Short mmCIF file of C-alpha atoms and ligand atoms in Angstrom, two decimals:
data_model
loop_
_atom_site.label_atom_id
_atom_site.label_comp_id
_atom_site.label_asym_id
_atom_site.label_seq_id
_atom_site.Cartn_x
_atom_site.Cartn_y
_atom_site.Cartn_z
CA UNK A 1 -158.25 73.29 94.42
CA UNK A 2 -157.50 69.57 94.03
CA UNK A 3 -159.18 67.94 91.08
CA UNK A 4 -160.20 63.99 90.94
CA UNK A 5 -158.42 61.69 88.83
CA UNK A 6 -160.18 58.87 86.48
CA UNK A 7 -160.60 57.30 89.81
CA UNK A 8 -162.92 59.49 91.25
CA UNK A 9 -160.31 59.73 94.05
CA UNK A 10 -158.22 63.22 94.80
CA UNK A 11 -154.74 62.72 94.40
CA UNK A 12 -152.56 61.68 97.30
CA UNK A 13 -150.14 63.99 98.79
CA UNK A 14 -147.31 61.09 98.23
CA UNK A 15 -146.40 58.82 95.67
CA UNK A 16 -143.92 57.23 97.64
CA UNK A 17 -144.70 55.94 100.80
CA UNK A 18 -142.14 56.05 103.33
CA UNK A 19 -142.69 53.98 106.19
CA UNK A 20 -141.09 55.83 109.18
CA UNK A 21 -143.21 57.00 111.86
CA UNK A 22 -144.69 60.32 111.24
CA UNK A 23 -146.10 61.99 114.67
CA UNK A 24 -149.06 64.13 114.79
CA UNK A 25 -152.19 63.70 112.55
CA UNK A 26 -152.80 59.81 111.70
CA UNK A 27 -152.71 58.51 108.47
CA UNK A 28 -154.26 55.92 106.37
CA UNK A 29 -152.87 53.89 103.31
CA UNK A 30 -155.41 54.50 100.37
CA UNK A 31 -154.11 53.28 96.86
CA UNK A 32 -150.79 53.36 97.25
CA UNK A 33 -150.10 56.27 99.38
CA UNK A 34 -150.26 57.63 102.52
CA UNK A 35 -152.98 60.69 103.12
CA UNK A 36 -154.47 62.37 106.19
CA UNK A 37 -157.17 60.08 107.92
CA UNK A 38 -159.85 62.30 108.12
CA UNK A 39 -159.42 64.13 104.75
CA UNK A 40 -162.11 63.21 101.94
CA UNK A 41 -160.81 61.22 99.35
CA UNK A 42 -163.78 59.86 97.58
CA UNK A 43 -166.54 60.86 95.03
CA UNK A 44 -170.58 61.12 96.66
CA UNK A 45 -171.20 58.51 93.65
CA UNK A 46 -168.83 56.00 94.90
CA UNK A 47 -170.79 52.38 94.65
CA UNK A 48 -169.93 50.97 97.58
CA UNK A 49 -171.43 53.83 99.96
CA UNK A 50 -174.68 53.52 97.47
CA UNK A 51 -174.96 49.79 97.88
CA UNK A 52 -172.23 48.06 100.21
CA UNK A 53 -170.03 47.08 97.26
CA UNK A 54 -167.14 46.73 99.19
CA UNK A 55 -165.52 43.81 101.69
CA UNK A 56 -163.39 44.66 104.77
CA UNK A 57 -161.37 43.22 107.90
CA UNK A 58 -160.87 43.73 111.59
CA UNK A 59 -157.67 42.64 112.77
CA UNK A 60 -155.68 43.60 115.06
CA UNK A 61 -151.55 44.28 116.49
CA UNK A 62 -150.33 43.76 119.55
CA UNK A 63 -147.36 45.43 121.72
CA UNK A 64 -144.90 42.25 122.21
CA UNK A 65 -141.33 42.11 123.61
CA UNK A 66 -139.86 42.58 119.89
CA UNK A 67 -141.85 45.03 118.86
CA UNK A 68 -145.44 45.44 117.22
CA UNK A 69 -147.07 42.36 115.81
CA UNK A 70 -150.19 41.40 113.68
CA UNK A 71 -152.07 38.87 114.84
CA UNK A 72 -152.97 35.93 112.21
CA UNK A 73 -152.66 38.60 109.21
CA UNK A 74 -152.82 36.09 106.24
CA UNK A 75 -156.15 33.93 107.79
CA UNK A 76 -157.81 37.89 107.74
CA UNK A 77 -156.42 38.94 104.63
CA UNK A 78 -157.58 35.38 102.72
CA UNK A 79 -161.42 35.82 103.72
CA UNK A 80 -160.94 39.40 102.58
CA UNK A 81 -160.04 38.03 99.10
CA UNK A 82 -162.48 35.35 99.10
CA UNK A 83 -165.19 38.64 99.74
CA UNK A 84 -163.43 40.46 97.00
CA UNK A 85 -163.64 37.54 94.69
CA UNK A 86 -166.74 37.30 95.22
CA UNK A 87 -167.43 41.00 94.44
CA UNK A 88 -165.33 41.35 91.27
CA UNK A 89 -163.38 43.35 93.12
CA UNK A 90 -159.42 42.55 91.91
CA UNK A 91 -157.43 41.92 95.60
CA UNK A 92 -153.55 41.17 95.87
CA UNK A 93 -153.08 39.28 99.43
CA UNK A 94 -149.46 40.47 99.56
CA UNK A 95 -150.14 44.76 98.42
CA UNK A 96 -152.62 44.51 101.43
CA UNK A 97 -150.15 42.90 103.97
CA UNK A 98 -147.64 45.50 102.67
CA UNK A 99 -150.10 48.34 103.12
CA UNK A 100 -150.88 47.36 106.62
CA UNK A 101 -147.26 46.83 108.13
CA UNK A 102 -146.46 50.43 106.15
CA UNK A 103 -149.31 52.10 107.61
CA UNK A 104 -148.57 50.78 111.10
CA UNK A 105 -145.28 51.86 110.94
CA UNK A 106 -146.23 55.10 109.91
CA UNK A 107 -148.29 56.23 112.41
CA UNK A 108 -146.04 54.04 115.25
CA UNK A 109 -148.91 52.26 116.26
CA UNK A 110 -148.64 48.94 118.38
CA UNK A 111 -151.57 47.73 119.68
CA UNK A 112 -154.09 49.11 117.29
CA UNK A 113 -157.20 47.99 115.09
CA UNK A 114 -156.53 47.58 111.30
CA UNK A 115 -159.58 48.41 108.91
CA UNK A 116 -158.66 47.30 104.98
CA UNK A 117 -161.40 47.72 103.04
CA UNK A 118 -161.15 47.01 99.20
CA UNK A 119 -164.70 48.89 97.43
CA UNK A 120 -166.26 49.90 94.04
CA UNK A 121 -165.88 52.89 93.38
CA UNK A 122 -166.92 55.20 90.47
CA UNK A 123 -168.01 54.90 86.65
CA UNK A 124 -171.36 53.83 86.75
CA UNK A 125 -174.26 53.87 89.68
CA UNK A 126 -175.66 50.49 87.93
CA UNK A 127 -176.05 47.34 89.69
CA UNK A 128 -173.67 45.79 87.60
CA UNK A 129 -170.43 45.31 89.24
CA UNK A 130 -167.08 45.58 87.19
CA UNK A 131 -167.21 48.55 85.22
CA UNK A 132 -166.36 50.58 88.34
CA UNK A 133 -162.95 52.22 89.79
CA UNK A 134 -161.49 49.61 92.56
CA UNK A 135 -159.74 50.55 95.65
CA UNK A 136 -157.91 49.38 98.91
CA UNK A 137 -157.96 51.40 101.92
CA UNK A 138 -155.99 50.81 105.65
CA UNK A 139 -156.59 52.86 108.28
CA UNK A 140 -155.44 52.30 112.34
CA UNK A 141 -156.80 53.13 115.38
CA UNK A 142 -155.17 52.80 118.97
CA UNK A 143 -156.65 50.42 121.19
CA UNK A 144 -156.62 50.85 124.98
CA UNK A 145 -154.73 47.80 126.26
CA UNK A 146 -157.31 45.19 127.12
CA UNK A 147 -160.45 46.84 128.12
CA UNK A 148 -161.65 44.10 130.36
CA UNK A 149 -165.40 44.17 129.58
CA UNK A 150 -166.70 42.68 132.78
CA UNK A 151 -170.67 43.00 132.85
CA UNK A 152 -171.89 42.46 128.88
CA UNK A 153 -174.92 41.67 128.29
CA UNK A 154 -176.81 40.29 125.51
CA UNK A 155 -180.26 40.16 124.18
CA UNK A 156 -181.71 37.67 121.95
CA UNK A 157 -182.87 39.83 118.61
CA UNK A 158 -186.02 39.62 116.69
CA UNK A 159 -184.22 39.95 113.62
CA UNK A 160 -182.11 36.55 112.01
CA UNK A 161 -179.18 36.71 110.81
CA UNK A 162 -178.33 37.48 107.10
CA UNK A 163 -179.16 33.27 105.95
CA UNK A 164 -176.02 32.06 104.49
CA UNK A 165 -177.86 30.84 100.94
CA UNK A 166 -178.87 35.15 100.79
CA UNK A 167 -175.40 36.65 101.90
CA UNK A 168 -172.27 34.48 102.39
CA UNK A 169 -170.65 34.99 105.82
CA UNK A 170 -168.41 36.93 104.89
CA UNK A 171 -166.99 40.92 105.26
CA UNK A 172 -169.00 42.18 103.03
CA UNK A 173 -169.92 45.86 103.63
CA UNK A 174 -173.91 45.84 103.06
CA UNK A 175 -174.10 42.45 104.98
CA UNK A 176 -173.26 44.90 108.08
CA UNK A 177 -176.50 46.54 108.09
CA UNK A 178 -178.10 43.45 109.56
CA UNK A 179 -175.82 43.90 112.65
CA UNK A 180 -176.41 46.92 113.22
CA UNK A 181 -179.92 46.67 113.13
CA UNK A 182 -179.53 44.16 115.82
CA UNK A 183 -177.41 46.32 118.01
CA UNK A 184 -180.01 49.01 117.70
CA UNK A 185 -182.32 46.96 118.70
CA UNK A 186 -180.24 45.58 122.24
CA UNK A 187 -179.24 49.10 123.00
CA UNK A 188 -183.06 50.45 122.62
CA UNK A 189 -184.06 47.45 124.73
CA UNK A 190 -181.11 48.29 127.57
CA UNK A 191 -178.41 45.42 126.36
CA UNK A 192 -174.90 45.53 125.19
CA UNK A 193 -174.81 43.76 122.42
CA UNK A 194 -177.51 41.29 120.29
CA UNK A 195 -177.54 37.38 120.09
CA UNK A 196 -179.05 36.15 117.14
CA UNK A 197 -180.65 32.80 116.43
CA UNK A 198 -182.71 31.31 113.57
CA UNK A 199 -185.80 30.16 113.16
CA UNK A 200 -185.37 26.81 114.79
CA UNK A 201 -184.13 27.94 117.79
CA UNK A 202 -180.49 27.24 117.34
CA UNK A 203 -177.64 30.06 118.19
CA UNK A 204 -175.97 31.84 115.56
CA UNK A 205 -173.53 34.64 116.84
CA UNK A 206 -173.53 37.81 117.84
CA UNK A 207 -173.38 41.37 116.20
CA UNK A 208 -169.71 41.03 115.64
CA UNK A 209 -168.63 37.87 117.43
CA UNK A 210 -169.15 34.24 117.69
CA UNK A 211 -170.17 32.34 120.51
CA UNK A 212 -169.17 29.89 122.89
CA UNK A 213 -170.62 28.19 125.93
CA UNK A 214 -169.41 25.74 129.04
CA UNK A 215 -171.17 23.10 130.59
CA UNK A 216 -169.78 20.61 133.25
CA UNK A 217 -166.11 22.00 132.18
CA UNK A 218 -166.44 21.36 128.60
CA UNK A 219 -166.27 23.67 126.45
CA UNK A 220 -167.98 23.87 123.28
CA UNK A 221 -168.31 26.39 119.99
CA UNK A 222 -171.42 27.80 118.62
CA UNK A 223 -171.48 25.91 115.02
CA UNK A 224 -174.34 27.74 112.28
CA UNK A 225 -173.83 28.20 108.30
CA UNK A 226 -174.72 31.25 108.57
CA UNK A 227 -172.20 32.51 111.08
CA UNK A 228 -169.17 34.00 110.28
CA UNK A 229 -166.36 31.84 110.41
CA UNK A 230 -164.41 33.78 112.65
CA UNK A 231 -160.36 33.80 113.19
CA UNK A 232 -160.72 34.37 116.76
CA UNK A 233 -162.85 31.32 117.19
CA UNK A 234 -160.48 28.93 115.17
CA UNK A 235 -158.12 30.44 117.87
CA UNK A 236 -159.90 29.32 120.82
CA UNK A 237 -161.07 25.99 119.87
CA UNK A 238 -156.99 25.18 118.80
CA UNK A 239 -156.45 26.37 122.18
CA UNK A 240 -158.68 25.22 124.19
CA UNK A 241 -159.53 21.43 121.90
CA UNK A 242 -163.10 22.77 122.51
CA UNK A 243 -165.70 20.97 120.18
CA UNK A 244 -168.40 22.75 117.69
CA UNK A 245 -171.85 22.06 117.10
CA UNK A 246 -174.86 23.48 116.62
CA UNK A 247 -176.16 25.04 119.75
CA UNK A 248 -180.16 25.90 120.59
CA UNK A 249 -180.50 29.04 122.83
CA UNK A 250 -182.46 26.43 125.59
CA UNK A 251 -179.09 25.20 125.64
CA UNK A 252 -176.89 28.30 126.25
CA UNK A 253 -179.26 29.64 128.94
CA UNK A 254 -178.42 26.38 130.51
CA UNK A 255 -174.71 26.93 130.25
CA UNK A 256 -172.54 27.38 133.37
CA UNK A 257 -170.55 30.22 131.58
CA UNK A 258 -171.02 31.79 127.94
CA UNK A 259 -168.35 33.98 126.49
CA UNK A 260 -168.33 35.76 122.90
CA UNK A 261 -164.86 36.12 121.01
CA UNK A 262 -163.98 37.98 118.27
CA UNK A 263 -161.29 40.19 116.97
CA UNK A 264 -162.53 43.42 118.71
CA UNK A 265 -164.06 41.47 121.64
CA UNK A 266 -161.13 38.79 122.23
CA UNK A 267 -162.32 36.77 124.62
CA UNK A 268 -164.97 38.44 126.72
CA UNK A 269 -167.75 36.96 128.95
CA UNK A 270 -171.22 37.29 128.98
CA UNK A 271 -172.82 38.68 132.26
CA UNK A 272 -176.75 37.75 130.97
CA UNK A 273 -178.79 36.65 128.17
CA UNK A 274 -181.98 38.63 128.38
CA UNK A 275 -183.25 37.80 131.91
CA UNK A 276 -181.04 34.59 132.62
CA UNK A 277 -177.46 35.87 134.87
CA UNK A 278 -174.37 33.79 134.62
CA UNK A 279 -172.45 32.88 137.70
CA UNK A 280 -168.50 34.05 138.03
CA UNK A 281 -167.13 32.89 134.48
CA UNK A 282 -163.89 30.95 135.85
CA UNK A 283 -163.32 29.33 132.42
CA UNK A 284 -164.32 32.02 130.03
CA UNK A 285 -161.75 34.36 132.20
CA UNK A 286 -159.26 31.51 132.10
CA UNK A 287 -159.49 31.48 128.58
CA UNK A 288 -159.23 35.05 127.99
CA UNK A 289 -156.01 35.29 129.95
CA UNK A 290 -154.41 32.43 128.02
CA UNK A 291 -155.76 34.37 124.32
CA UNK A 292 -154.16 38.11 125.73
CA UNK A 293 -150.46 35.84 126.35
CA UNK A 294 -151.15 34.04 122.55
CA UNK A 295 -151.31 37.37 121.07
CA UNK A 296 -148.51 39.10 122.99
CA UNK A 297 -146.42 36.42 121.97
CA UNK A 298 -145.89 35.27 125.45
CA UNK A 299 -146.81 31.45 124.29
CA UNK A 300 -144.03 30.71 122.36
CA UNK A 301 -145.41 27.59 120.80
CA UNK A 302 -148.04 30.04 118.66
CA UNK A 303 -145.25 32.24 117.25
CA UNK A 304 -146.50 31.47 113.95
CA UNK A 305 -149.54 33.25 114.28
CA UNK A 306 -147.62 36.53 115.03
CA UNK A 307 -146.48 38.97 111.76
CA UNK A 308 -144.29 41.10 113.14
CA UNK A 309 -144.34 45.04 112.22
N1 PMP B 401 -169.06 37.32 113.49
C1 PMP B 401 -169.17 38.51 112.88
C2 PMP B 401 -170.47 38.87 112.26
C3 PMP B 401 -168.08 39.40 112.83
O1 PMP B 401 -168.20 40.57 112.21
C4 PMP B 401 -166.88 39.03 113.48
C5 PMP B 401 -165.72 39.98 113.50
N2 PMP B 401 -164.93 39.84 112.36
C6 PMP B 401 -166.79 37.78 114.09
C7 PMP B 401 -167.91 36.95 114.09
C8 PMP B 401 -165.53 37.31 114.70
O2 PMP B 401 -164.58 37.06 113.69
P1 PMP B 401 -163.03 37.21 113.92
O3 PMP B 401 -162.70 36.38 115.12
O4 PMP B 401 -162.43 36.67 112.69
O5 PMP B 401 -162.76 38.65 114.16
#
C-alpha cells in the first residue's frame, strides 16, 4: 500500500524525471516528478478542492516546422504568479516552464493544452492560508488541430461577472465557479456559451474568453476591470492595431461581426447573441486565419512569442 508523505501527497513513482517520450498511458508533472495522469495523488482534505485555494493556466503548443512550440509561455506563467502571490502560494516562473517543456516531451505531445495549477494543500482546513502543503501540477491533453467552431452562440447571463474589487481577474480556482454557473445557465437555455455584462449595460467577456466586435471595418476590443486580461486578446489587438474600450451590449448587437478569443477558443466567431444573428464574419475569419499562422510560427516576425519544446 502506498503511504502519504508530510505532504499529504503519495509518493511519485520517479525522482528523476527523464524527459524522453514515454508511449502509452499519459503523464502529468506533479512536484517534481512524473506520475500516471489519472492516478490519485492527493489527500480528501486538500484546501484547494475545499475552497478554490489554488491558481491555474490554459496555454497551449502548437505543431510548427521545428518541432513543438508553446505559445507566449512566460505572459501565462507571470499572471499565474501574480495569482499565486496573491494566494501565499510560493511560485518559481522558471520550475513551471521547466515542468511544462518536460512534461510535453514526455508524453510527445505537440499541439496540446497545458493545465499548471499551483494549490494549498494539507495541514489545516482553516481559512487561513499559509500553514498548508503547496504544490505545482502540469498535465497535457491533445488537441484536435483547429476545430473550426462555425455556429457559436451566446447568451447574455443573468449572473455578473465576479466584480474586480471582490475577486481580481485572475486564474484563481474558486473564481471559476462563476463561469460555470454561467455556462449552465446558456446550455439550460439552448446556447453555447454565456456573455456576461454588468449592471450598466456594458460587455464584460465571456465564460472563458474575451470579446471583440467590428463595425464599419474597425475593429475594436471589449475593455471591463473586471475582465480577465487575456493573452490571446493582447495577441489580437498587436495584430490587428484594433482599439479597446468599454463596450455596452446595445453596441455589440449592432456590430457587423463579433468574435470571442481566448486560449482554448483562439479566434472563433460568434453566430448569435440571444435572438440577434450575425451575417458571414469576413473579418473575424480573417483574423482567425492570420492567429492559427502566428502560432504555427508561419509569421516569422512573431517568433518571439514561440518557446520551443
Ligand atoms: N477570460 C476568462 C475568464 C478566461 O478564463 C480566459 C482564458 N484564460 C480568457 C478570458 C482568455 O484569456 P487568454 O487569452 O489569456 O487565454
Amino acid at each position: 500500500m502506498l503511504t502519504k508523505d508530510a505532504a499529504g501527497a503519495l509518493p511519485s513513482e520517479e525522482t528523476t524525471p527523464t524527459t524522453t517520450a514515454v508511449p502509452g498511458k499519459p503523464q502529468l508533472w506533479f512536484d517534481g516528478a512524473f506520475v500516471d495522469a489519472d492516478s490519485p495523488r492527493v489527500a480528501l482534505t486538500t484546501h484547494a478542492m475545499h475552497y478554490g485555494s489554488g491558481v491555474f493556466e490554459g496555454i497551449r503548443s502548437y505543431a510548427t516546422a521545428d518541432g513543438a512550440a508553446v505559445f507566449r509561455l512566460p505572459e501565462h506563467l507571470e499572471r499565474m504568479r501574480q495569482g499565486a502571490e496573491l494566494l501565499g502560494i510560493e511560485f518559481d516562473v522558471a520550475r513551471a516552464t521547466e515542468a511544462t517543456l518536460a512534461v510535453l516531451r514526455r508524453n510527445g505531445l505537440r499541439d496540446a493544452y497545458i493545465r499548471p495549477l499551483a494549490w494549498c494543500g494539507v495541514g489545516s482546513i482553516g481559512l487561513d492560508v499559509g500553514s498548508q502543503t503547496q504544490h505545482l501540477m502540469v498535465a497535457t491533453f491533445p488537441t484536435n488541430v483547429h476545430l473550426g467552431q462555425d455556429a457559436v452562440r451566446l447568451g447574455v447571463s443573468s449572473w455578473r461577472r465576479n466584480p474586480a474589487s471582490s475577486l481580481p481577474p485572475l486564474k484563481l480556482c474558486g473564481a471559476y465557479v462563476n463561469s460555470i454557473l454561467a455556462k449552465r445557465e446558456s446550455r439550460r437555455n439552448g446556447f453555447d456559451e454565456a456573455l456576461f455584462t454588468d449592471a450598466d449595460g456594458d460587455v464584460v467577456e465571456c465564460t472563458g474568453a474575451n470579446v471583440f466586435m467590428v463595425r464599419d471595418g474597425r475593429i475594436t476590443a471589449v475593455a471591463h476591470r473586471d475582465a480577465l486580461p487575456g493573452i490571446t486578446r493582447a495577441t489580437v489587438i498587436e495584430l490587428t492595431g484594433a482599439g479597446s474600450r468599454t463596450v455596452t451590449l446595445d453596441e455589440l448587437l449592432d456590430a457587423d461581426e463579433v468574435f470571442i478569443v481566448g486560449t482554448a477558443a483562439e479566434v472563433t466567431p460568434i453566430a448569435a447573441i440571444n435572438q440577434r444573428i450575425y451575417g458571414a464574419a469576413s473579418t473575424g475569419r480573417e483574423i482567425a486565419d492570420l492567429y492559427q499562422r502566428v502560432v504555427r510560427g508561419e509569421e516569422g516576425r512573431h517568433g518571439a512569442w514561440l518557446t520551443h519544446v
